[in-house]
Short mmCIF file of C-alpha atoms (C1' of nucleotides) in Angstrom, two decimals:
data_model
loop_
_atom_site.label_atom_id
_atom_site.label_comp_id
_atom_site.label_asym_id
_atom_site.label_seq_id
_atom_site.Cartn_x
_atom_site.Cartn_y
_atom_site.Cartn_z
CA UNK A 1 -35.29 5.43 -24.87
CA UNK A 2 -37.45 3.77 -22.57
CA UNK A 3 -38.06 2.15 -19.60
CA UNK A 4 -38.92 -1.99 -19.36
CA UNK A 5 -41.57 -2.69 -16.66
CA UNK A 6 -39.41 -5.38 -15.29
CA UNK A 7 -36.89 -2.06 -14.88
CA UNK A 8 -39.82 -0.35 -13.15
CA UNK A 9 -40.51 -3.09 -10.95
CA UNK A 10 -36.83 -3.94 -10.24
CA UNK A 11 -36.46 0.27 -9.21
CA UNK A 12 -39.69 0.70 -6.91
CA UNK A 13 -38.75 -3.00 -5.15
CA UNK A 14 -35.04 -1.83 -4.92
CA UNK A 15 -36.31 2.06 -3.11
CA UNK A 16 -39.06 2.51 -0.30
CA UNK A 17 -42.08 3.02 -2.28
CA UNK A 18 -44.99 4.03 -0.19
CA UNK A 19 -48.25 2.30 -0.96
CA UNK A 20 -49.58 5.19 -2.77
CA UNK A 21 -46.96 5.51 -4.69
CA UNK A 22 -47.30 2.05 -5.91
CA UNK A 23 -50.54 2.34 -6.89
CA UNK A 24 -49.49 5.65 -8.89
CA UNK A 25 -47.30 4.00 -10.43
CA UNK A 26 -49.33 0.47 -11.27
CA UNK A 27 -52.19 2.97 -12.49
CA UNK A 28 -49.89 4.69 -14.91
CA UNK A 29 -48.41 1.62 -16.27
CA UNK A 30 -52.29 0.54 -16.52
CA UNK A 31 -53.24 3.56 -18.25
CA UNK A 32 -50.33 2.75 -21.07
CA UNK A 33 -51.45 -0.85 -22.13
CA UNK A 34 -49.05 -2.53 -19.99
CA UNK A 35 -50.19 -5.01 -17.12
CA UNK A 36 -47.10 -5.80 -13.93
CA UNK A 37 -48.02 -9.19 -13.27
CA UNK A 38 -44.78 -10.37 -10.81
CA UNK A 39 -41.28 -10.10 -10.93
CA UNK A 40 -40.31 -11.96 -14.21
CA UNK A 41 -43.23 -10.55 -16.26
CA UNK A 42 -42.17 -9.56 -20.14
CA UNK A 43 -40.59 -6.48 -20.20
CA UNK A 44 -43.22 -4.33 -21.05
CA UNK A 45 -42.13 -1.21 -22.40
CA UNK A 46 -43.05 2.18 -20.87
CA UNK A 47 -42.29 5.06 -22.57
CA UNK A 48 -40.48 7.97 -20.53
CA UNK A 49 -42.32 11.02 -21.51
CA UNK A 50 -45.79 9.23 -19.67
CA UNK A 51 -43.48 9.61 -15.99
CA UNK A 52 -44.72 12.37 -14.85
CA UNK A 53 -42.98 14.96 -12.37
CA UNK A 54 -44.54 13.23 -9.24
CA UNK A 55 -43.35 9.80 -10.19
CA UNK A 56 -39.83 11.20 -10.67
CA UNK A 57 -39.78 12.95 -7.62
CA UNK A 58 -41.13 9.82 -5.73
CA UNK A 59 -37.99 8.17 -7.34
CA UNK A 60 -35.71 10.89 -6.80
CA UNK A 61 -36.88 10.99 -2.74
CA UNK A 62 -36.48 6.95 -2.12
CA UNK A 63 -33.32 6.05 -4.65
CA UNK A 64 -30.82 5.83 -2.02
CA UNK A 65 -27.92 6.32 -4.34
CA UNK A 66 -26.96 10.09 -5.47
CA UNK A 67 -25.99 8.78 -8.85
CA UNK A 68 -28.90 7.33 -9.25
CA UNK A 69 -30.85 10.53 -8.04
CA UNK A 70 -28.89 12.42 -10.48
CA UNK A 71 -29.41 9.99 -13.33
CA UNK A 72 -33.21 9.94 -12.79
CA UNK A 73 -33.09 13.54 -12.70
CA UNK A 74 -31.16 14.04 -15.87
CA UNK A 75 -33.64 11.55 -17.40
CA UNK A 76 -36.68 13.89 -16.05
CA UNK A 77 -35.01 16.62 -18.00
CA UNK A 78 -34.59 15.15 -21.25
CA UNK A 79 -38.21 13.61 -21.06
CA UNK A 80 -39.83 17.13 -20.56
CA UNK A 81 -40.76 16.39 -17.04
CA UNK A 82 -40.68 20.08 -15.31
CA UNK A 83 -38.55 19.67 -12.25
CA UNK A 84 -40.45 21.39 -9.19
CA UNK A 85 -40.20 22.27 -5.79
CA UNK A 86 -40.27 19.11 -4.51
CA UNK A 87 -37.21 17.76 -6.80
CA UNK A 88 -34.68 19.48 -5.72
CA UNK A 89 -34.24 18.99 -1.78
CA UNK A 90 -33.36 15.45 -1.78
CA UNK A 91 -30.90 15.74 -4.81
CA UNK A 92 -29.45 18.82 -2.88
CA UNK A 93 -28.91 16.77 0.48
CA UNK A 94 -27.16 14.16 -1.30
CA UNK A 95 -25.23 16.67 -3.82
CA UNK A 96 -21.44 17.03 -3.43
CA UNK A 97 -20.51 21.09 -4.21
CA UNK A 98 -19.99 21.09 -7.57
CA UNK A 99 -23.74 19.30 -8.57
CA UNK A 100 -24.83 21.06 -5.78
CA UNK A 101 -24.05 24.63 -7.21
CA UNK A 102 -25.45 23.87 -10.44
CA UNK A 103 -28.55 22.18 -8.86
CA UNK A 104 -28.56 25.92 -7.05
CA UNK A 105 -28.71 27.61 -10.45
CA UNK A 106 -31.07 25.53 -11.78
CA UNK A 107 -33.43 26.95 -9.20
CA UNK A 108 -32.58 29.92 -9.81
CA UNK A 109 -33.61 29.87 -13.82
CA UNK A 110 -36.60 28.04 -12.98
CA UNK A 111 -38.15 30.48 -10.09
CA UNK A 112 -37.89 27.97 -7.37
CA UNK A 113 -35.46 29.93 -5.41
CA UNK A 114 -38.21 31.19 -2.70
CA UNK A 115 -39.12 27.73 -2.17
CA UNK A 116 -38.09 26.93 2.02
CA UNK A 117 -37.29 23.63 1.36
CA UNK A 118 -34.93 24.57 -1.74
CA UNK A 119 -33.61 27.11 0.84
CA UNK A 120 -33.16 24.99 3.56
CA UNK A 121 -31.05 22.11 1.70
CA UNK A 122 -29.01 24.84 -0.41
CA UNK A 123 -27.98 26.57 3.05
CA UNK A 124 -26.92 22.50 4.58
CA UNK A 125 -25.04 22.50 1.43
CA UNK A 126 -23.28 25.24 1.67
CA UNK A 127 -22.79 24.81 5.64
CA UNK A 128 -21.19 21.24 4.99
CA UNK A 129 -19.15 22.63 2.26
CA UNK A 130 -17.67 24.75 4.91
CA UNK A 131 -18.96 27.88 2.50
CA UNK A 132 -20.49 29.79 6.04
CA UNK A 133 -20.61 33.14 4.05
CA UNK A 134 -22.21 31.41 1.20
CA UNK A 135 -24.71 29.75 3.63
CA UNK A 136 -25.89 32.97 5.27
CA UNK A 137 -26.42 34.72 2.20
CA UNK A 138 -28.96 31.94 1.61
CA UNK A 139 -30.46 32.31 5.05
CA UNK A 140 -31.14 35.74 4.44
CA UNK A 141 -33.07 35.13 1.11
CA UNK A 142 -35.98 33.43 2.89
CA UNK A 143 -39.15 35.20 2.32
CA UNK A 144 -40.19 34.28 5.91
CA UNK A 145 -37.98 33.72 8.73
CA UNK A 146 -38.94 30.06 9.96
CA UNK A 147 -37.70 28.03 12.64
CA UNK A 148 -36.01 25.27 10.71
CA UNK A 149 -34.08 27.75 8.49
CA UNK A 150 -32.95 29.05 11.39
CA UNK A 151 -31.89 25.77 13.28
CA UNK A 152 -30.35 25.35 9.77
CA UNK A 153 -28.30 28.55 10.42
CA UNK A 154 -27.56 27.33 13.43
CA UNK A 155 -26.21 24.26 12.77
CA UNK A 156 -23.99 26.00 9.76
CA UNK A 157 -22.76 27.94 12.79
CA UNK A 158 -21.69 24.47 14.88
CA UNK A 159 -20.41 22.86 11.59
CA UNK A 160 -17.79 25.20 11.01
CA UNK A 161 -16.54 25.67 14.93
CA UNK A 162 -18.34 29.28 15.42
CA UNK A 163 -19.92 28.45 18.55
CA UNK A 164 -19.93 31.53 19.78
CA UNK A 165 -22.38 32.97 17.17
CA UNK A 166 -24.55 29.79 17.39
CA UNK A 167 -25.18 30.75 21.09
CA UNK A 168 -25.74 34.24 19.97
CA UNK A 169 -27.74 33.32 17.27
CA UNK A 170 -30.20 30.86 19.46
CA UNK A 171 -30.66 33.62 21.90
CA UNK A 172 -31.79 35.91 19.64
CA UNK A 173 -34.15 33.65 18.13
CA UNK A 174 -37.82 34.25 18.32
CA UNK A 175 -38.41 30.83 19.46
CA UNK A 176 -36.50 27.70 19.75
CA UNK A 177 -37.71 23.96 19.67
CA UNK A 178 -35.90 20.92 20.36
CA UNK A 179 -33.68 20.90 17.18
CA UNK A 180 -32.23 24.62 18.09
CA UNK A 181 -30.90 23.45 21.50
CA UNK A 182 -29.63 19.85 20.74
CA UNK A 183 -28.18 21.23 17.26
CA UNK A 184 -25.91 23.59 19.99
CA UNK A 185 -24.86 20.84 22.40
CA UNK A 186 -23.98 18.34 19.65
CA UNK A 187 -21.98 21.70 18.18
CA UNK A 188 -19.68 22.02 20.97
CA UNK A 189 -18.83 18.42 20.83
CA UNK A 190 -18.42 18.22 17.03
CA UNK A 191 -15.95 21.18 18.19
CA UNK A 192 -14.14 19.33 21.11
CA UNK A 193 -15.50 21.22 23.52
CA UNK A 194 -17.17 18.64 25.50
CA UNK A 195 -16.96 20.21 28.97
CA UNK A 196 -19.25 23.85 27.19
CA UNK A 197 -21.66 20.96 25.45
CA UNK A 198 -22.47 19.71 28.98
CA UNK A 199 -22.78 23.20 30.41
CA UNK A 200 -25.07 24.07 27.64
CA UNK A 201 -27.09 21.22 28.62
CA UNK A 202 -27.48 22.29 31.98
CA UNK A 203 -28.25 25.54 30.64
CA UNK A 204 -31.01 24.07 28.51
CA UNK A 205 -32.49 22.20 31.45
CA UNK A 206 -32.68 25.24 33.85
CA UNK A 207 -33.93 27.45 30.74
CA UNK A 208 -37.86 28.77 30.48
CA UNK A 209 -38.16 26.93 27.36
CA UNK A 210 -37.93 23.78 29.43
CA UNK A 211 -38.97 24.59 32.61
CA UNK A 212 -42.33 26.25 31.15
CA UNK A 213 -42.79 22.78 29.25
CA UNK A 214 -42.54 24.23 25.82
CA UNK A 215 -39.42 22.02 24.78
CA UNK A 216 -38.24 18.57 26.48
CA UNK A 217 -35.09 16.61 25.50
CA UNK A 218 -35.52 13.92 23.42
CA UNK A 219 -33.45 10.91 22.47
CA UNK A 220 -31.22 13.23 19.83
CA UNK A 221 -30.49 15.65 23.04
CA UNK A 222 -29.50 12.74 25.39
CA UNK A 223 -27.16 10.54 23.17
CA UNK A 224 -25.67 13.94 22.34
CA UNK A 225 -24.98 14.94 25.86
CA UNK A 226 -24.06 11.54 27.26
CA UNK A 227 -21.52 11.66 24.57
CA UNK A 228 -19.77 14.61 25.46
CA UNK A 229 -19.84 13.23 28.98
CA UNK A 230 -18.05 9.72 27.80
CA UNK A 231 -15.82 12.19 25.84
CA UNK A 232 -14.75 14.37 28.88
CA UNK A 233 -13.31 11.54 30.89
CA UNK A 234 -13.67 12.63 34.12
CA UNK A 235 -15.61 11.98 37.36
CA UNK A 236 -18.04 15.22 37.48
CA UNK A 237 -19.20 13.76 33.60
CA UNK A 238 -20.02 10.41 35.23
CA UNK A 239 -22.08 11.98 37.80
CA UNK A 240 -23.76 14.10 34.83
CA UNK A 241 -24.13 10.96 32.68
CA UNK A 242 -25.77 9.40 35.16
CA UNK A 243 -28.30 12.09 35.99
CA UNK A 244 -29.19 12.21 32.47
CA UNK A 245 -29.53 8.50 32.59
CA UNK A 246 -31.49 9.13 35.58
CA UNK A 247 -33.90 11.74 33.89
CA UNK A 248 -34.32 9.21 30.83
CA UNK A 249 -35.43 6.43 33.08
CA UNK A 250 -37.99 8.69 34.58
CA UNK A 251 -39.24 10.49 31.69
CA UNK A 252 -38.98 8.20 29.16
CA UNK A 253 -41.21 4.66 28.26
CA UNK A 254 -38.03 3.51 26.94
CA UNK A 255 -34.54 4.74 26.09
CA UNK A 256 -33.80 4.32 22.64
CA UNK A 257 -31.13 2.28 21.03
CA UNK A 258 -29.32 5.45 20.35
CA UNK A 259 -29.29 6.70 23.92
CA UNK A 260 -28.85 3.17 25.22
CA UNK A 261 -25.74 2.58 23.04
CA UNK A 262 -24.06 6.18 24.57
CA UNK A 263 -24.54 5.02 27.95
CA UNK A 264 -22.53 1.75 27.35
CA UNK A 265 -20.08 4.27 25.50
CA UNK A 266 -19.79 5.95 28.83
CA UNK A 267 -19.75 3.52 31.27
CA UNK A 268 -17.48 1.43 29.08
CA UNK A 269 -14.95 4.25 28.90
CA UNK A 270 -15.32 5.45 33.11
CA UNK A 271 -14.55 1.42 33.70
CA UNK A 272 -18.19 0.92 35.30
CA UNK A 273 -18.57 -2.12 33.70
CA UNK A 274 -21.41 -4.14 35.09
CA UNK A 275 -23.05 -0.64 34.30
CA UNK A 276 -22.43 -1.11 31.06
CA UNK A 277 -23.47 -4.68 30.30
CA UNK A 278 -26.53 -4.22 32.46
CA UNK A 279 -27.77 -1.47 29.91
CA UNK A 280 -26.48 -3.96 26.95
CA UNK A 281 -28.23 -7.12 28.80
CA UNK A 282 -31.70 -5.35 28.57
CA UNK A 283 -31.36 -3.66 24.89
CA UNK A 284 -34.63 -5.01 22.36
CA UNK A 285 -32.86 -3.24 19.53
CA UNK A 286 -28.91 -3.62 19.07
CA UNK A 287 -26.81 -1.69 16.10
CA UNK A 288 -23.78 -2.52 15.11
CA UNK A 289 -22.65 0.83 17.03
CA UNK A 290 -24.05 -0.87 20.04
CA UNK A 291 -21.76 -3.97 20.09
CA UNK A 292 -19.14 -1.70 18.96
CA UNK A 293 -19.10 0.51 22.37
CA UNK A 294 -19.54 -3.06 24.14
CA UNK A 295 -16.54 -4.85 22.63
CA UNK A 296 -14.70 -1.49 22.95
CA UNK A 297 -15.30 -0.98 26.35
CA UNK A 298 -14.56 -5.03 26.95
CA UNK A 299 -11.30 -4.49 25.37
CA UNK A 300 -9.97 -1.56 26.95
CA UNK A 301 -10.40 -2.85 30.59
CA UNK A 302 -8.83 -6.59 30.41
CA UNK A 303 -11.36 -8.25 29.22
CA UNK A 304 -10.48 -9.22 25.94
CA UNK A 305 -11.14 -13.07 25.84
CA UNK A 306 -14.91 -11.47 26.42
CA UNK A 307 -14.83 -9.07 23.71
CA UNK A 308 -14.27 -11.58 21.15
CA UNK A 309 -16.55 -13.79 22.58
CA UNK A 310 -18.75 -10.89 22.07
CA UNK A 311 -17.60 -10.80 18.42
CA UNK A 312 -18.74 -13.93 17.63
CA UNK A 313 -22.04 -13.17 18.95
CA UNK A 314 -22.62 -10.44 16.81
CA UNK A 315 -21.46 -12.37 14.07
CA UNK A 316 -24.28 -14.84 15.05
CA UNK A 317 -27.21 -12.09 15.19
CA UNK A 318 -26.41 -11.38 11.63
CA UNK A 319 -24.83 -8.37 11.61
CA UNK A 320 -22.26 -7.18 9.61
CA UNK A 321 -19.04 -5.97 11.02
CA UNK A 322 -17.84 -2.07 10.03
CA UNK A 323 -14.47 -0.51 10.17
CA UNK A 324 -14.90 0.56 13.90
CA UNK A 325 -16.10 -3.05 15.26
CA UNK A 326 -12.48 -4.64 13.52
CA UNK A 327 -10.69 -1.71 15.32
CA UNK A 328 -12.16 -2.85 18.86
CA UNK A 329 -11.55 -6.44 18.19
CA UNK A 330 -8.16 -5.64 17.16
CA UNK A 331 -7.21 -3.68 19.76
CA UNK A 332 -8.67 -7.00 22.44
CA UNK A 333 -5.97 -8.96 20.07
CA UNK A 334 -3.50 -6.76 20.78
CA UNK A 335 -4.12 -6.22 24.65
CA UNK A 336 -4.84 -9.78 24.97
CA UNK A 337 -1.71 -11.02 23.43
CA UNK A 338 -3.80 -13.23 21.07
CA UNK A 339 -1.29 -12.41 18.25
CA UNK A 340 -2.66 -15.09 15.56
CA UNK A 341 -6.01 -14.61 15.90
CA UNK A 342 -5.13 -10.83 15.35
CA UNK A 343 -3.18 -11.47 12.34
CA UNK A 344 -5.67 -13.52 11.19
CA UNK A 345 -8.58 -10.80 11.32
CA UNK A 346 -6.33 -8.26 9.90
CA UNK A 347 -5.12 -10.02 6.88
CA UNK A 348 -8.87 -11.57 5.77
CA UNK A 349 -11.04 -8.50 6.81
CA UNK A 350 -11.59 -7.16 3.36
CA UNK A 351 -12.21 -10.46 1.92
CA UNK A 352 -14.53 -11.38 5.20
CA UNK A 353 -16.29 -8.04 5.41
CA UNK A 354 -15.25 -6.02 2.56
CA UNK A 355 -13.92 -3.58 4.92
CA UNK A 356 -10.53 -1.27 3.81
CA UNK A 357 -7.91 -1.44 6.96
CA UNK A 358 -7.51 2.22 7.64
CA UNK A 359 -4.80 3.60 9.94
CA UNK A 360 -6.62 3.07 12.90
CA UNK A 361 -6.16 -0.97 11.62
CA UNK A 362 -2.98 -0.82 11.12
CA UNK A 363 -2.24 1.00 14.35
CA UNK A 364 -3.61 -2.03 15.74
CA UNK A 365 -1.59 -4.47 14.58
CA UNK A 366 1.48 -2.81 14.56
CA UNK A 367 0.60 -2.77 19.04
CA UNK A 368 -0.60 -6.49 18.53
CA UNK A 369 2.77 -7.10 16.81
CA UNK A 370 4.95 -4.78 18.91
CA UNK A 371 3.82 -5.96 22.44
CA UNK A 372 4.30 -9.30 21.78
CA UNK A 373 7.75 -8.86 20.39
CA UNK A 374 7.85 -9.31 16.89
CA UNK A 375 9.40 -6.17 16.64
CA UNK A 376 11.24 -6.99 12.91
CA UNK A 377 7.43 -8.58 11.48
CA UNK A 378 6.00 -4.88 12.60
CA UNK A 379 8.15 -2.85 10.81
CA UNK A 380 7.59 -5.23 7.95
CA UNK A 381 3.85 -4.06 8.15
CA UNK A 382 5.14 -0.43 8.14
CA UNK A 383 7.26 -0.68 5.10
CA UNK A 384 4.42 -2.36 2.92
CA UNK A 385 1.46 0.14 4.33
CA UNK A 386 -0.24 1.14 1.36
CA UNK A 387 -0.02 4.85 2.58
CA UNK A 388 2.62 6.88 5.10
CA UNK A 389 2.10 5.72 8.84
CA UNK A 390 1.31 8.46 10.85
CA UNK A 391 2.26 9.10 14.45
CA UNK A 392 -0.30 6.94 15.86
CA UNK A 393 0.97 3.77 13.59
CA UNK A 394 5.21 5.05 14.86
CA UNK A 395 4.41 5.40 18.08
CA UNK A 396 2.89 2.21 18.89
CA UNK A 397 5.94 0.76 16.92
CA UNK A 398 8.27 3.05 19.15
CA UNK A 399 6.84 1.64 22.28
CA UNK A 400 7.73 -1.62 21.30
CA UNK A 401 11.01 -0.98 20.69
CA UNK A 402 11.57 0.52 24.04
CA UNK A 403 9.72 -2.66 25.88
CA UNK A 404 11.90 -4.87 23.51
CA UNK A 405 15.41 -3.13 23.72
CA UNK A 406 15.04 -2.99 19.90
CA UNK A 407 16.84 0.79 20.06
CA UNK A 408 18.21 0.87 16.36
CA UNK A 409 15.01 0.33 14.68
CA UNK A 410 13.79 2.53 17.13
CA UNK A 411 15.74 5.55 16.60
CA UNK A 412 15.20 5.25 12.92
CA UNK A 413 11.47 5.25 13.44
CA UNK A 414 12.05 7.95 15.88
CA UNK A 415 13.58 10.10 13.48
CA UNK A 416 11.20 9.69 11.02
CA UNK A 417 8.61 10.88 13.58
CA UNK A 418 10.21 14.17 14.98
CA UNK A 419 10.32 15.19 11.17
CA UNK A 420 7.22 14.28 10.68
CA UNK A 421 5.18 17.13 12.37
CA UNK A 422 5.63 19.34 15.02
CA UNK A 423 8.34 17.56 17.39
CA UNK A 424 6.24 16.11 20.16
CA UNK A 425 7.89 16.31 23.80
CA UNK A 426 6.93 12.88 24.16
CA UNK A 427 8.84 11.06 21.43
CA UNK A 428 11.87 13.26 22.55
CA UNK A 429 11.33 11.44 26.28
CA UNK A 430 10.80 7.92 24.94
CA UNK A 431 13.67 7.99 22.51
CA UNK A 432 15.86 9.44 25.49
CA UNK A 433 14.61 6.90 27.99
CA UNK A 434 15.67 4.11 25.24
CA UNK A 435 19.01 5.38 25.03
CA UNK A 436 19.55 5.80 28.76
CA UNK A 437 18.36 2.13 29.28
CA UNK A 438 20.96 0.86 27.07
CA UNK A 439 23.52 3.26 28.99
CA UNK A 440 24.08 5.63 25.70
CA UNK A 441 24.34 8.49 28.31
CA UNK A 442 25.55 11.01 25.73
CA UNK A 443 22.71 10.25 22.94
CA UNK A 444 20.23 10.52 25.91
CA UNK A 445 21.45 13.59 27.14
CA UNK A 446 21.56 14.71 23.90
CA UNK A 447 18.29 14.50 23.30
CA UNK A 448 17.25 15.60 26.15
CA UNK A 449 19.06 19.33 25.44
CA UNK A 450 17.27 18.86 21.91
CA UNK A 451 13.83 19.23 23.54
CA UNK A 452 15.32 22.19 25.85
CA UNK A 453 16.60 24.02 22.58
CA UNK A 454 13.81 23.32 20.38
CA UNK A 455 11.86 24.72 23.27
CA UNK A 456 9.28 22.15 23.77
CA UNK A 457 7.23 21.87 26.39
CA UNK A 458 7.22 18.12 28.05
CA UNK A 459 3.44 17.70 29.61
CA UNK A 460 4.02 15.79 33.13
CA UNK A 461 2.18 12.84 32.62
CA UNK A 462 -0.87 12.22 35.86
CA UNK A 463 -2.71 9.47 37.73
CA UNK A 464 -5.66 9.85 39.23
CA UNK A 465 -7.30 7.64 41.62
CA UNK A 466 -11.19 8.44 41.82
CA UNK A 467 -13.22 7.17 45.77
CA UNK A 468 -16.15 5.79 44.80
"C1'" DT B 6 -48.81 16.08 -0.20
"C1'" DT B 7 -43.21 11.72 -2.21
"C1'" DA B 8 -39.74 17.45 0.91
"C1'" DG B 9 -36.12 20.94 5.32
"C1'" DG B 10 -32.92 21.16 10.53
"C1'" DG B 11 -30.30 17.62 15.51
"C1'" DT B 12 -28.42 11.23 17.39
"C1'" DT B 13 -24.80 6.85 19.29
"C1'" DA B 14 -19.34 3.48 18.08
"C1'" DG B 15 -12.46 4.45 16.90
#
DNA sequence: TTAGGGTTAG
């Protein structure tokens, strides 16, 4: 088996090969008596046995697709190019658990298991597959403690929800860098404890690491804490977010696209649309997620038409909408009563953008039809879904049934919802209210009684007005 | 000297 020059060239073009790597590849080809002129050069063949470990490593590192990395790895073994400590980390990083464990034994067999880069990659492999004890065992294998290994261990605790252990570990580390602190700030957020994430950021800022100038929060830290502020959804968090915004403006030459996107998300979610727009307008680089944040902010605050205009603009900028963009745009359609546009978009999203509708998209389109009074069509969508609807989809439908008095359909779906998961007080209340509105008092009070009998607590709803 | 740890949108 052999590589042709054309294949090699294709591979190197697809991968991000550095100039000096390219020179190495080129010189290899020349020393083998073959010359590459241009892309459609006659396919000169290059025997694999001349491709040394270094070249395979460069290709494995550069390739974006895991399967191709594995292909190159097996190719390398078949051609007696011995893998070394540089070969495994990029492979392990993209490996699912079964492949990763095989590679683990390969490193053991080849005597590479004391290499810190390989150990870090193994630690992360087990951590992201929720095998914390395995990760910890790998951590103990490190011949020398280093800060990167500690940070990987911090991340392992965070991913697996052991935040107390993470904090304790961080406090006992001989030294911490900005990665250490960011990992924990983000860890709390990962586990849904946004308040703790913000408080921990505060702790970081008053810790001697920062006070003495040993550590300085960077874009990742700020993006992470801003996202926690947005998710916490209260006035204190908005104020905290504004402080972070101020900090970044004073301390950095430019904010960076991730911080800017988090700011748009924060301001947009809190209803400060003018602030969100101000950030958006002056941005130099905008990513798909930036547009997503702006579109959903507009969609959720009564500016549905502008959200749709923004979507058009995004496409004009040559960006490819993501699954989340479609959720935001469909939300805008549902709330703005753009039924035709929404349905068209939903039906063509696969064809136009290659995006498969998920539960969220179904939820949006059921909401879209339901709000507009097309209850039967909404039911039809649910019946034809390729997977089982969850409470969000059924809930949107039930809401529509209530608004439009479709009591029979509502009862049917309501029952499904009650069977689907642990009974939710809200579902009973909604069903009961629907019956009450139709003056079916017996059924309404039965449902109310079922709530008490099942020992379900309905969390009282509340509204709040912030004074600015 | 081609390598390891933390980043935003629903």
